[in-house]
PDB file of C-alpha atoms in Angstrom:
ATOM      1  CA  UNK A   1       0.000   0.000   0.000  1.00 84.00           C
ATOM      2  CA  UNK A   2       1.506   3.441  -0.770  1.00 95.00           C
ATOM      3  CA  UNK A   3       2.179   5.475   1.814  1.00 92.00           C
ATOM      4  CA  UNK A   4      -0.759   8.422   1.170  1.00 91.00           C
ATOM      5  CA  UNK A   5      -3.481   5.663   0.637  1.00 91.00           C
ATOM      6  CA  UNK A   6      -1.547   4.345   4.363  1.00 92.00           C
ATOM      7  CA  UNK A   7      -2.635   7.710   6.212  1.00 88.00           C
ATOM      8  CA  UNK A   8      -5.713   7.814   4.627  1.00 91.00           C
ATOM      9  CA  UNK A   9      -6.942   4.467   6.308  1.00 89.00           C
ATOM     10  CA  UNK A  10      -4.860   4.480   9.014  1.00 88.00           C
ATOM     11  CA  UNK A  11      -6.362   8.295  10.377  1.00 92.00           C
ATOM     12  CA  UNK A  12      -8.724   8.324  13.405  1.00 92.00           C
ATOM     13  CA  UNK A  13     -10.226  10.989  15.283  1.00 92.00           C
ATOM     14  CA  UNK A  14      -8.768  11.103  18.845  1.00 94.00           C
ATOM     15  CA  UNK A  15     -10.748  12.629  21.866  1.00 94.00           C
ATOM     16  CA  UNK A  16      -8.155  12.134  24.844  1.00 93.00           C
ATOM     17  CA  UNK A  17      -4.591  13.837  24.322  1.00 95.00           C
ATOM     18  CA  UNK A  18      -1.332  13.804  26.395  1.00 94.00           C
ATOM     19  CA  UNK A  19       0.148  17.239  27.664  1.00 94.00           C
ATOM     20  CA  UNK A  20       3.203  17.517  25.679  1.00 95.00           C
ATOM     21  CA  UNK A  21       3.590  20.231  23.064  1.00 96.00           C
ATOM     22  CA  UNK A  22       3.469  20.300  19.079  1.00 98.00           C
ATOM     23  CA  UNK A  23       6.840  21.584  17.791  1.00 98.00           C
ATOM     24  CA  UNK A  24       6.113  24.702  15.647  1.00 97.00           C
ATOM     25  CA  UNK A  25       8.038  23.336  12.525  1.00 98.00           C
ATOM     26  CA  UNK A  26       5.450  20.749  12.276  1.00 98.00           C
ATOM     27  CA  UNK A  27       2.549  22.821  13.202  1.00 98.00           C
ATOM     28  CA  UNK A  28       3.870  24.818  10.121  1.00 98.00           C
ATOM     29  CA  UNK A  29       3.603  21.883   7.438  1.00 98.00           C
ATOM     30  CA  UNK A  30       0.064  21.025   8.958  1.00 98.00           C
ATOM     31  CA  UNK A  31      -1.175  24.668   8.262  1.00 98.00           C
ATOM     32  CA  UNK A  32       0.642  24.770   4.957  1.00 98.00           C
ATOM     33  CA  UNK A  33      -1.226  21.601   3.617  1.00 98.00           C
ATOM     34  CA  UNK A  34      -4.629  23.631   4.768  1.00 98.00           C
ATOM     35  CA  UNK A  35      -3.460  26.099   2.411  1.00 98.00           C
ATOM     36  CA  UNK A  36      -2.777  23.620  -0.634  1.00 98.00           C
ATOM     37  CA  UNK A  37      -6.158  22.329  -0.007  1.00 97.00           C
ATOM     38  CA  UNK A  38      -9.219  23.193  -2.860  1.00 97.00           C
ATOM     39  CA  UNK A  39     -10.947  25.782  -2.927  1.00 95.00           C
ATOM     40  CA  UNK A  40     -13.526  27.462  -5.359  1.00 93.00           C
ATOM     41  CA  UNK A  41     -12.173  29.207  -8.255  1.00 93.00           C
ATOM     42  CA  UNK A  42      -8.926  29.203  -6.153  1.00 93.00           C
ATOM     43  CA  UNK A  43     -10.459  32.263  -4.230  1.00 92.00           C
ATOM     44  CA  UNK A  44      -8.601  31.117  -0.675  1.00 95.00           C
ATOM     45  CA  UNK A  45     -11.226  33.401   0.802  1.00 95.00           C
ATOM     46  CA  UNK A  46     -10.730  30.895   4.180  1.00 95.00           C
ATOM     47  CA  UNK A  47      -8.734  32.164   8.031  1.00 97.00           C
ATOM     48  CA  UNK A  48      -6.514  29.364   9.834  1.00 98.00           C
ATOM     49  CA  UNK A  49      -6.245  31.035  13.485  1.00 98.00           C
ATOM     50  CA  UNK A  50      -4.277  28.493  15.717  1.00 98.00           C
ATOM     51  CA  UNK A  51      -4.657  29.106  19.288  1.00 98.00           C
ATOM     52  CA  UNK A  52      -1.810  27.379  21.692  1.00 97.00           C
ATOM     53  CA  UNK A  53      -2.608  28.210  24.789  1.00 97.00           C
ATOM     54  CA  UNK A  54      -4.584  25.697  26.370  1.00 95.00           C
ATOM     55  CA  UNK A  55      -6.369  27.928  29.024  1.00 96.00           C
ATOM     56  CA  UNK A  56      -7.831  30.068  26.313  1.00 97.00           C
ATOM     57  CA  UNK A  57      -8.739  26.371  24.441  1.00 97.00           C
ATOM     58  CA  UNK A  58     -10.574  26.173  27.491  1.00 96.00           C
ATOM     59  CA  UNK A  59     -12.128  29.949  28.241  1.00 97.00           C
ATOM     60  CA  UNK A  60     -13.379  29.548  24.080  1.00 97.00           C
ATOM     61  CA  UNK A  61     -14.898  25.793  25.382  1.00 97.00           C
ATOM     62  CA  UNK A  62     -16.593  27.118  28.074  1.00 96.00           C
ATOM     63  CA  UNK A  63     -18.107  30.142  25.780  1.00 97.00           C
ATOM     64  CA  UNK A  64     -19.061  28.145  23.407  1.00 97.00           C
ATOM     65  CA  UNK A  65     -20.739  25.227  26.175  1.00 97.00           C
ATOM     66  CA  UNK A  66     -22.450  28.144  27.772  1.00 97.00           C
ATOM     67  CA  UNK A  67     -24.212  29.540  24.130  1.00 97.00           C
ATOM     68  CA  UNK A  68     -25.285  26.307  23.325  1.00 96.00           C
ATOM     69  CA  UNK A  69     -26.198  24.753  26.752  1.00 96.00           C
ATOM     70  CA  UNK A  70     -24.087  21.966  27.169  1.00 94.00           C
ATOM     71  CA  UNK A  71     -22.527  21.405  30.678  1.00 90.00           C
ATOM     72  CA  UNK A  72     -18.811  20.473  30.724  1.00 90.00           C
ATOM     73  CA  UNK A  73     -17.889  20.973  27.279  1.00 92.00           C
ATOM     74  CA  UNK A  74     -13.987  20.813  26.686  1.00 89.00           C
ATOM     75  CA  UNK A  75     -13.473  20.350  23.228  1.00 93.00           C
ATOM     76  CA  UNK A  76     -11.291  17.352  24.522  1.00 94.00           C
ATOM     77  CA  UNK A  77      -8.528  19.592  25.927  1.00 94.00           C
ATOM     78  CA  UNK A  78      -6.055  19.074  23.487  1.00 97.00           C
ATOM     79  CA  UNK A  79      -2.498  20.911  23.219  1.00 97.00           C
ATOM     80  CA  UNK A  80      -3.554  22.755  20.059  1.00 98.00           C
ATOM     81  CA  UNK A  81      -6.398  24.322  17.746  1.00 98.00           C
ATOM     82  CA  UNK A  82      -6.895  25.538  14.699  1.00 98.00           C
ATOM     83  CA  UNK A  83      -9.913  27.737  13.968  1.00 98.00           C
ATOM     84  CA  UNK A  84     -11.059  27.227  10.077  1.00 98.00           C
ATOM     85  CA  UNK A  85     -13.551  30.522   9.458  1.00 97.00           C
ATOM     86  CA  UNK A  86     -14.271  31.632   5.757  1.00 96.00           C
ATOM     87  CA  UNK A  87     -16.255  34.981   4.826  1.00 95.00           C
ATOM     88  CA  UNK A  88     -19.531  34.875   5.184  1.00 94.00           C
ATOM     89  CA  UNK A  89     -20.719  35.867   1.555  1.00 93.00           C
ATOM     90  CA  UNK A  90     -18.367  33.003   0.295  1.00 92.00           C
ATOM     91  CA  UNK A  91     -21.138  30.637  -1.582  1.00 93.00           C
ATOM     92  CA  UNK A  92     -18.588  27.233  -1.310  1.00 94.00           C
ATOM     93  CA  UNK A  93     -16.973  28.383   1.964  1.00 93.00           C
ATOM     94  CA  UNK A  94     -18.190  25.875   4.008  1.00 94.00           C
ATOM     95  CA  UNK A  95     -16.272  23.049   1.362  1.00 96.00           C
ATOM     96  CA  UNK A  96     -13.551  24.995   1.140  1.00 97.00           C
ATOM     97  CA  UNK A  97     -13.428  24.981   4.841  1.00 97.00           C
ATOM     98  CA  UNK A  98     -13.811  21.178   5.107  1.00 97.00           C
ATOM     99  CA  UNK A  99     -11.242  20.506   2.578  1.00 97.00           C
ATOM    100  CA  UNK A 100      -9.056  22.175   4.556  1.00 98.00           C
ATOM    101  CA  UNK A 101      -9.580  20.639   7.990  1.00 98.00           C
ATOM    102  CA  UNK A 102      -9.287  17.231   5.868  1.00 97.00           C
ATOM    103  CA  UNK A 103      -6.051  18.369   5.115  1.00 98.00           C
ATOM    104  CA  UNK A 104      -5.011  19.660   8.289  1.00 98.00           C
ATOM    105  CA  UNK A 105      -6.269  15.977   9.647  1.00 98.00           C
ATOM    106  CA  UNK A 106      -4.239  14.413   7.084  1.00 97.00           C
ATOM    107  CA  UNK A 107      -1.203  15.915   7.520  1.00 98.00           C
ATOM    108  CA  UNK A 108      -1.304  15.751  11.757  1.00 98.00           C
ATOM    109  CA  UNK A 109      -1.547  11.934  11.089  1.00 97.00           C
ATOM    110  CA  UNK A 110       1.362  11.976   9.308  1.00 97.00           C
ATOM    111  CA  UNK A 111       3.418  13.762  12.016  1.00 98.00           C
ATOM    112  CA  UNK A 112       1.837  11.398  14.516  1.00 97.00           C
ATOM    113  CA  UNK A 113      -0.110  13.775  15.522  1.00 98.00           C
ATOM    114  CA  UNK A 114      -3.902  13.051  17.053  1.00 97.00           C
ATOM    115  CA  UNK A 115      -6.833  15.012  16.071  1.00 98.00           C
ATOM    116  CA  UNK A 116     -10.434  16.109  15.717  1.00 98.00           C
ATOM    117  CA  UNK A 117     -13.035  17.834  13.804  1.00 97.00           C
ATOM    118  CA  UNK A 118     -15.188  20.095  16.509  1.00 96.00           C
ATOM    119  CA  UNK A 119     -18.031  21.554  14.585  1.00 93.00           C
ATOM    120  CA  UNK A 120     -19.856  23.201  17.860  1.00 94.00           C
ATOM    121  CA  UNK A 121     -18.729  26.511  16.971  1.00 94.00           C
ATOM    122  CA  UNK A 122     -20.334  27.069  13.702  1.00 92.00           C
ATOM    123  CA  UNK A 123     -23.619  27.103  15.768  1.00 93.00           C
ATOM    124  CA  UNK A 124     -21.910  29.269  18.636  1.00 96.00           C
ATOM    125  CA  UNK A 125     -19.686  31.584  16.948  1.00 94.00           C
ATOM    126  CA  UNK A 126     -22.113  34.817  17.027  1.00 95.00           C
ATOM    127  CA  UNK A 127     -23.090  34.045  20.220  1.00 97.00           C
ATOM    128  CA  UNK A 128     -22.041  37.341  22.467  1.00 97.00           C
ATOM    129  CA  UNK A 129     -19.384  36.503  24.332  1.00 97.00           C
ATOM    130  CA  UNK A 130     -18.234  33.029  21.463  1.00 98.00           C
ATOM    131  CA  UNK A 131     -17.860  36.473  18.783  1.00 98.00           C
ATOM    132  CA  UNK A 132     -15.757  38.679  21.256  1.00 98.00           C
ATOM    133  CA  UNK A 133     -13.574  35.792  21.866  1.00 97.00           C
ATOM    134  CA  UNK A 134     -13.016  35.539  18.295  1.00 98.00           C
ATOM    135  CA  UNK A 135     -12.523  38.865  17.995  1.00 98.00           C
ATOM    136  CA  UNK A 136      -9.900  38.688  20.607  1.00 98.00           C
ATOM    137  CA  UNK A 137      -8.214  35.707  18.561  1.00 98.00           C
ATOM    138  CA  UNK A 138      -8.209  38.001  15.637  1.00 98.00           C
ATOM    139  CA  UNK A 139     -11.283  36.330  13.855  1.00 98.00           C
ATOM    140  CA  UNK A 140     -13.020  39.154  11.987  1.00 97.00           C
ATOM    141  CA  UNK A 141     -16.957  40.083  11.962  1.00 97.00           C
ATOM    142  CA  UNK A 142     -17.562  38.821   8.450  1.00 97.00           C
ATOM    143  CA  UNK A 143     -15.851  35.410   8.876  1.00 97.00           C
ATOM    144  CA  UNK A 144     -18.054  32.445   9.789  1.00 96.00           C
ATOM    145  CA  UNK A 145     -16.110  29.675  11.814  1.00 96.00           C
ATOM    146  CA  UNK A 146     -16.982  26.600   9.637  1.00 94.00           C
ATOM    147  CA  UNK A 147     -14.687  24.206  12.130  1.00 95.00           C
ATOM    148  CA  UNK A 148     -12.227  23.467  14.831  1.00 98.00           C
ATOM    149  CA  UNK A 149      -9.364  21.007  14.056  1.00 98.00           C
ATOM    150  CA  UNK A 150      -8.345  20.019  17.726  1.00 98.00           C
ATOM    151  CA  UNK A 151      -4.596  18.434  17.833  1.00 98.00           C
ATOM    152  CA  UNK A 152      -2.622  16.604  19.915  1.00 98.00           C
ATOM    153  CA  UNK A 153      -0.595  13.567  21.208  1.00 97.00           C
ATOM    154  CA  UNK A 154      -3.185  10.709  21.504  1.00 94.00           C
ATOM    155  CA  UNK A 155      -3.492   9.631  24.904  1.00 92.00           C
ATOM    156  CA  UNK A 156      -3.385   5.996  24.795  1.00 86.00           C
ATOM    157  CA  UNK A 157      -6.546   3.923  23.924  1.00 76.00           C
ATOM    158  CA  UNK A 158      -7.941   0.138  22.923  1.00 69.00           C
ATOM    159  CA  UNK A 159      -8.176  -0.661  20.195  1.00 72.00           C
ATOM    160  CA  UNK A 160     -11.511  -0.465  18.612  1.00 73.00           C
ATOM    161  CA  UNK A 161     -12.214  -2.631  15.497  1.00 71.00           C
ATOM    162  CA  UNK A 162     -12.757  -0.219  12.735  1.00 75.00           C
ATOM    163  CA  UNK A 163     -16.238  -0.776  10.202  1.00 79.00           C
ATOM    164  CA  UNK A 164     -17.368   1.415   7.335  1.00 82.00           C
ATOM    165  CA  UNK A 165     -19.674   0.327   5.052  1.00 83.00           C
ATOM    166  CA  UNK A 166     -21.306   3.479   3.631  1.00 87.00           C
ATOM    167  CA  UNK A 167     -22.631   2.755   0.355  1.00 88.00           C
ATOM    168  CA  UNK A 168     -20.425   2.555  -2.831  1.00 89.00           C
ATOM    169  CA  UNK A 169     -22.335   2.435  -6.255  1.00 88.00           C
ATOM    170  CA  UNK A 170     -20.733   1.936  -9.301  1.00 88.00           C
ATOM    171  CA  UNK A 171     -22.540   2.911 -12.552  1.00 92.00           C
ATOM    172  CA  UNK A 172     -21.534   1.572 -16.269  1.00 90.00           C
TER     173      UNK A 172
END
């Protein structure tokens, strides 16, 4: 098996991580492949805002468990996020933004590097107190946060046997 079609099956999204720290230089490749990823018309209208410090991981968690009711939402405390926002008015931002985080998935895996797609804060993210947060993170008023890409060493877990069996139709 070649080694891209290897990360591709080999990826899992991981919702424990250890304390230890992401060295920048790889931090850097992971936000270069979001750039390289698709996007309509090649318009790159997308944000990647990467937020290291865990206790504001964890202020921007509670914010965003607060707008949306949920009691002790953490987003998994992980060492790392990366904030995936696109203008509002962009008509494909949303796919461009997933292509990205796919990306940004893709290429953590690679590193050996856990992560996980946290989608709570499109639904929060003009909430109040979620917006002035983003403000504060450098997010501006016309971007819509699309997705979270949370990263990390995986803390250690079993081993779960792995199904998919969405549907796959071929057509002559």
């Amino acid at each position: 098996m070649n080694a891209v079609m290897e990360n591709l099956l080999t990826r899992r999204s991981v919702r424990a991580f250890e304390d230890r720290e992401i060295p920048r230089e790889e931090l850097d490749e992971i936000l270069k492949a979001a750039q390289y990823a698709p996007s309509a018309m090649n318009r790159q209208t997308w944000q990647f805002t990467v937020v290291c410090s865990r206790s504001k991981i964890q202020k921007l968690a509670e914010a965003i468990g607060k707008a949306l009711n949920r009691d002790n939402y953490t987003m998994y405390e992980p060492q790392v996020i990366i904030i995936t926002t696109n203008l509002r008015n962009a008509r494909f931002g949303v796919d461009d933004n997933a292509c990205a985080l796919e990306n940004i998935f893709l290429a953590a895996h690679s590193f050996g590097i856990g992560s996980v797609w946290i989608n709570q804060l499109r639904d929060a993210c003009d909430d109040p107190k979620v917006r002035e947060m983003l403000r504060g993170f450098g997010i501006p008023d016309d971007h819509m946060a699309y997705g979270i890409a949370a990263l990390g060493y995986a803390a250690p877990a079993p081993e779960k046997e792995l199904v998919k069996n969405g549907k796959i139709v071929f057509v002559d």
